Coordinates of C-alpha atoms in Angstrom, one line a residue:
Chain A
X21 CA 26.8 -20.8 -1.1
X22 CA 27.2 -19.1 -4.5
X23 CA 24.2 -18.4 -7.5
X24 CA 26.5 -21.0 -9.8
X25 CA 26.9 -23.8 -7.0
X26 CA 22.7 -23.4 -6.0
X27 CA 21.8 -23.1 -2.5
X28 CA 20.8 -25.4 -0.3
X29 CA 18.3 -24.7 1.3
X30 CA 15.9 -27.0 3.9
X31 CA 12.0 -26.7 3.1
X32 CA 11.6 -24.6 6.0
X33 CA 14.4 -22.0 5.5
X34 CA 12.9 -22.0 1.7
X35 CA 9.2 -21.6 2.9
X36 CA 10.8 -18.6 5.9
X37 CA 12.4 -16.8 3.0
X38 CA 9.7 -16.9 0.5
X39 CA 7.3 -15.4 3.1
X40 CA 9.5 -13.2 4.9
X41 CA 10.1 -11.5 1.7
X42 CA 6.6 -11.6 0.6
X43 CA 5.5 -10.1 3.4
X44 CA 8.1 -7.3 3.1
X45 CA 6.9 -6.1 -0.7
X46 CA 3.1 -6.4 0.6
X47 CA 3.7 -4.3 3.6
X48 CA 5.5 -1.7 1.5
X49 CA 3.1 -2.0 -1.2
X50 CA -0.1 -1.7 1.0
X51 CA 0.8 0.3 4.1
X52 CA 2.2 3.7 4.0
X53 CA 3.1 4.7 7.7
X54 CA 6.1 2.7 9.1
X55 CA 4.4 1.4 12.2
X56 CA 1.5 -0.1 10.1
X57 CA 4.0 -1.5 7.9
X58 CA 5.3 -3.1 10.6
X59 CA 2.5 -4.6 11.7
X60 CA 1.3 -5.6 8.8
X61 CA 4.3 -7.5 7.6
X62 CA 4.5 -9.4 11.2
X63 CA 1.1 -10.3 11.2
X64 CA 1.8 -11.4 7.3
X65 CA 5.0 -13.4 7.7
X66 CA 3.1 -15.0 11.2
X67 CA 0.1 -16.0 8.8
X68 CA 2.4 -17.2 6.1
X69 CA 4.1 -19.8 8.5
X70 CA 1.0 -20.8 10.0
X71 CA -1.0 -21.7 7.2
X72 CA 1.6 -23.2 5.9
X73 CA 2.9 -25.6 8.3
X74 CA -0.8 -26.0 8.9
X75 CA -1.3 -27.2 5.5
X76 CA 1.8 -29.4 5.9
X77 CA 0.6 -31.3 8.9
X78 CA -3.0 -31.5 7.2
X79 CA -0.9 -33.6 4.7
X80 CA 1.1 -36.0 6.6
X81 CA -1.7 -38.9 7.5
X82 CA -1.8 -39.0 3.2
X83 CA 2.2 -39.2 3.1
X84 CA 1.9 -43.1 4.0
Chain B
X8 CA -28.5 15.3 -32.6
X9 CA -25.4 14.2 -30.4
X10 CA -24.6 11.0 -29.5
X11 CA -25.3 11.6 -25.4
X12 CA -23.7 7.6 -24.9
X13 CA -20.6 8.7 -26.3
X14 CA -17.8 9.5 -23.9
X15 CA -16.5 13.2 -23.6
X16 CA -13.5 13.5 -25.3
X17 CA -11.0 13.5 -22.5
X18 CA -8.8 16.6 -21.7
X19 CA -5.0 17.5 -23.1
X20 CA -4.4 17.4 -19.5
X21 CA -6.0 14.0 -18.8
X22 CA -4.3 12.1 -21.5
X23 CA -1.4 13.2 -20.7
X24 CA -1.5 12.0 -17.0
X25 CA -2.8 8.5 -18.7
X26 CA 0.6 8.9 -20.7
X27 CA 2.9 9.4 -17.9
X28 CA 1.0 7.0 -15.5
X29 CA 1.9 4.3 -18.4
X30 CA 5.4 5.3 -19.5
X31 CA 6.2 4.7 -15.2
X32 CA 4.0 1.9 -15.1
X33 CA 6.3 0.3 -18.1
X34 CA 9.4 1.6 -16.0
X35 CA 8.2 -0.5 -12.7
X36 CA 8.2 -3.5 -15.1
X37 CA 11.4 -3.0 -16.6
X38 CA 13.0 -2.6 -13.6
X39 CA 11.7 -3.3 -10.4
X40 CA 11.4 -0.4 -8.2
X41 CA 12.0 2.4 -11.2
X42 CA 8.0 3.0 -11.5
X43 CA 7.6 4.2 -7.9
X44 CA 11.6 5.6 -8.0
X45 CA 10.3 8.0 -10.7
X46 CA 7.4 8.8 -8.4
X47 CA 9.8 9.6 -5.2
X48 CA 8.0 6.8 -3.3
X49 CA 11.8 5.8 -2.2
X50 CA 10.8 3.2 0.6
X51 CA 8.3 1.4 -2.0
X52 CA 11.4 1.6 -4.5
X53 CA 13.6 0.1 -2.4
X54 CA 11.3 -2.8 -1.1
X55 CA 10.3 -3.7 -4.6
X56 CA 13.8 -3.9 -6.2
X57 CA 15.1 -5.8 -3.1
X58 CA 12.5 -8.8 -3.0
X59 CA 11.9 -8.9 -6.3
X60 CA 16.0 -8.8 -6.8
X61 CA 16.4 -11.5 -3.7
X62 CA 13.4 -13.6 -5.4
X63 CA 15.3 -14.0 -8.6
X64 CA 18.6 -14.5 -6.8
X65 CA 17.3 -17.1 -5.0
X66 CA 15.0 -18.7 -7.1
X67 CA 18.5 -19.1 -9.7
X68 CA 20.4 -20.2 -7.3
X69 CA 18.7 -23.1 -6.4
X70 CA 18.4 -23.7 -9.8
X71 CA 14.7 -23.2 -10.6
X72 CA 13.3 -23.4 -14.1
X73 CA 13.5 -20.0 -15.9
X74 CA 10.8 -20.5 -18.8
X75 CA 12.0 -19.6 -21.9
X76 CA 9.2 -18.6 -25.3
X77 CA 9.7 -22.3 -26.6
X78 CA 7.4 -23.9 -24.4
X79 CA 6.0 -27.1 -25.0
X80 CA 2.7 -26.6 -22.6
X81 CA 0.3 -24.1 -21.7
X82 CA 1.9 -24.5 -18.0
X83 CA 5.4 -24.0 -20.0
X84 CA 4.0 -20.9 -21.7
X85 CA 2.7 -19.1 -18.3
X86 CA 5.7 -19.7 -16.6
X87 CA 7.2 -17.8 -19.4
X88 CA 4.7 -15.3 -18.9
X89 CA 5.3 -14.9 -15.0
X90 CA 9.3 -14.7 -15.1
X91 CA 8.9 -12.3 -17.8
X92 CA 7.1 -9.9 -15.0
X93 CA 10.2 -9.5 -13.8
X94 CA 11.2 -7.3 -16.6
X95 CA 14.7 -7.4 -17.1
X96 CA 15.7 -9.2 -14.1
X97 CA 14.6 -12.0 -16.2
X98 CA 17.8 -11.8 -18.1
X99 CA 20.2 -11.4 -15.3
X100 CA 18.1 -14.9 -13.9
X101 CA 19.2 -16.8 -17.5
X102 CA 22.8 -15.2 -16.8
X103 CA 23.3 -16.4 -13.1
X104 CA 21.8 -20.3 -14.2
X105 CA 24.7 -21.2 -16.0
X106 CA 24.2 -25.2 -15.2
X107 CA 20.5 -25.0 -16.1
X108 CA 17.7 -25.6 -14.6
X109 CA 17.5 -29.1 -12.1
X110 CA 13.9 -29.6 -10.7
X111 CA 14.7 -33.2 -9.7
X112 CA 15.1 -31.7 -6.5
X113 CA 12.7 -30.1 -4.2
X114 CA 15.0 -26.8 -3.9
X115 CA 14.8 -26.3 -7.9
X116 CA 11.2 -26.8 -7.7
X117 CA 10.9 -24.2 -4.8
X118 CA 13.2 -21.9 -7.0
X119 CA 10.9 -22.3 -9.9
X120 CA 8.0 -20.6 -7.7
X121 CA 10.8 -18.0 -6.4
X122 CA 11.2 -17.1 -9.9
X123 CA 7.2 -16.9 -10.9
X124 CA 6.3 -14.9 -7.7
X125 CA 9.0 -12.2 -8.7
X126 CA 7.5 -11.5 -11.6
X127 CA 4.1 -11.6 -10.5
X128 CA 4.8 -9.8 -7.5
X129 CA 6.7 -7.2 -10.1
X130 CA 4.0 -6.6 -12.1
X131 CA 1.4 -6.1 -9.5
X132 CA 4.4 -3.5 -8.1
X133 CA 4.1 -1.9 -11.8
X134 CA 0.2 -2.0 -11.4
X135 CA 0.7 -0.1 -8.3
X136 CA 2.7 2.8 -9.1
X137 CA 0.5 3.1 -12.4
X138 CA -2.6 3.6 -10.6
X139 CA -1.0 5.7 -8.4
X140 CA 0.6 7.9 -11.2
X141 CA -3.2 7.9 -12.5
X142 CA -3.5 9.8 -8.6
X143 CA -5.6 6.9 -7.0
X144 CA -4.3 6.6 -3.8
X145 CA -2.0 4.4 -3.1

């Protein structure tokens, strides 16, 4: 995997990165202790996944 | 008679804590992470420069669209607007894409939103350490 070649990455491993990383810069940005930070960037990245295979089955009966 | 509606003239003091809160908030855009770097706020540094830097990375390696000023749309034109948030990482974005952009498949799509939410997220990073230069608490 190299930046010229692109990486390949699944719709799941794109969605995991995009809000593991989000959560990261939102727990920094919002928290200051390190435990809250913590905890707010679990309970972020949790929501993240959540809602958003949520949404993704809400989809699938108008896939077909 | 005095105009009692008019604001006070702010003090030398004020306006020049408005001028340094600006001068870091421009530096947070710039580059990721400088604004609160400036400000000794290492840990907020580090995490902005490191997700906004891994956004961009990713979002060019998977080839994502990074907008350039000769938009056709309005859609075009804020795209611009977001990867430009991420200061000058927005040049190092057009320097890793080398094959251009390919959205025909969904990983350059997905890199397309990588690219937007750096500089979004950039910005509201700048915002951050501006208002907390300004010594709102932060």
């Amino acid at each position: 995997m190299n930046a010229e070649m692109g990486f390949k990455l699944g719709h799941f491993q794109s969605m995991l990165l995009f809000a593991l990383l989000i959560s990261i810069a939102f727990g920094f940005l919002s928290r200051r202790r390190p435990i809250d930070r913590v905890k707010y960037i679990v309970w972020s990245l949790f929501l993240f996944l959540l809602i958003g295979v949520g949404i993704g089955w809400a989809m699938y009966p108008f896939s077909h | 008679m005095a105009d009692e509606t008019a604001a006070p003239a702010a003090p030398p003091q004020d306006s020049r804590r408005e001028m340094v809160a600006f001068v870091i908030g421009v530096a947070g855009w710039l580059v990721p992470g400088l604004g609160h770097a400036l400000m000794k706020m290492w840990g907020r540094a580090a995490a902005c420069f490191l997700t906004v830097g891994m956004l961009v990375i990713l979002g060019a390696g998977m080839r994502g669209n990074v907008f350039s000023s000769s938009g056709n749309d309005a859609f075009d034109s804020l795209g611009y607007l977001a990867d430009l948030g991420t200061g000058t990482f927005y040049l190092v974005a057009r320097s890793l894409e080398k094959n251009g952009a390919d959205v025909s498949h969904a990983g350059g799509d997905y890199g397309t939103r990588f690219l937007a939410t750096a500089g979004v997220l950039n910005l509201l990073a700048a915002l951050h350490a501006y208002e907390a230069a300004r010594g709102r608490k932060a």
